[in-house]
Amino acid sequence: MLFMVEMLVDIPNSVPAEEAARIKADEKAYSQALQRSGKWPHIWRVVGQYANVSIFDVESNDELHTLLSQLPLFPFMKISVTPLARHPSAI
């Protein structure tokens, strides 16, 4: 199942810089592992925002929820999920 996932990150200023840096490093490692596994085949930065648009290729809604909720930045994210289906004009 394919999903478009939009993630907007907002880390509060109250989070110490060292803690924010650690969380971001953990996020990068986790997301790259998912990319290598094929579960997260596409990720694009949204210009001018601390945000991304990604494509996930997972077995179920539950699997997507589990993967997203395990993101280290999850507590600081606003996430929008859109299920995708193949377009009949696609070649």
PDB file of C-alpha atoms in Angstrom, residues 20-51:
ATOM      1  CA  ALA A  20      17.248  18.412  19.871  1.00  0.00           C
ATOM      2  CA  ALA A  21      20.509  17.480  18.114  1.00  0.00           C
ATOM      3  CA  ARG A  22      20.377  13.952  19.576  1.00  0.00           C
ATOM      4  CA  ILE A  23      16.742  13.494  18.506  1.00  0.00           C
ATOM      5  CA  LYS A  24      17.549  14.709  14.978  1.00  0.00           C
ATOM      6  CA  ALA A  25      20.489  12.282  14.712  1.00  0.00           C
ATOM      7  CA  ASP A  26      18.271   9.409  15.887  1.00  0.00           C
ATOM      8  CA  GLU A  27      15.603  10.502  13.379  1.00  0.00           C
ATOM      9  CA  LYS A  28      18.112  10.473  10.525  1.00  0.00           C
ATOM     10  CA  ALA A  29      19.369   6.975  11.404  1.00  0.00           C
ATOM     11  CA  TYR A  30      15.822   5.583  11.763  1.00  0.00           C
ATOM     12  CA  SER A  31      14.552   7.179   8.543  1.00  0.00           C
ATOM     13  CA  GLN A  32      17.569   6.009   6.556  1.00  0.00           C
ATOM     14  CA  ALA A  33      17.071   2.445   7.823  1.00  0.00           C
ATOM     15  CA  LEU A  34      13.449   2.590   6.623  1.00  0.00           C
ATOM     16  CA  GLN A  35      14.612   3.969   3.274  1.00  0.00           C
ATOM     17  CA  ARG A  36      17.131   1.149   2.871  1.00  0.00           C
ATOM     18  CA  SER A  37      14.410  -1.409   3.686  1.00  0.00           C
ATOM     19  CA  GLY A  38      12.157  -0.030   0.926  1.00  0.00           C
ATOM     20  CA  LYS A  39       9.424   1.018   3.347  1.00  0.00           C
ATOM     21  CA  TRP A  40      10.238   4.732   2.766  1.00  0.00           C
ATOM     22  CA  PRO A  41      11.180   4.905  -0.943  1.00  0.00           C
ATOM     23  CA  HIS A  42      10.850   8.690  -1.410  1.00  0.00           C
ATOM     24  CA  ILE A  43      11.426  11.772   0.735  1.00  0.00           C
ATOM     25  CA  TRP A  44      11.459  15.400  -0.393  1.00  0.00           C
ATOM     26  CA  ARG A  45      12.154  18.543   1.608  1.00  0.00           C
ATOM     27  CA  VAL A  46       9.531  21.285   1.474  1.00  0.00           C
ATOM     28  CA  VAL A  47      11.446  24.445   0.584  1.00  0.00           C
ATOM     29  CA  GLY A  48      11.375  27.105   3.290  1.00  0.00           C
ATOM     30  CA  GLN A  49       9.877  24.842   5.967  1.00  0.00           C
ATOM     31  CA  TYR A  50      11.086  22.250   8.445  1.00  0.00           C
ATOM     32  CA  ALA A  51       8.890  19.762   6.622  1.00  0.00           C
TER      33      ALA A  51
END
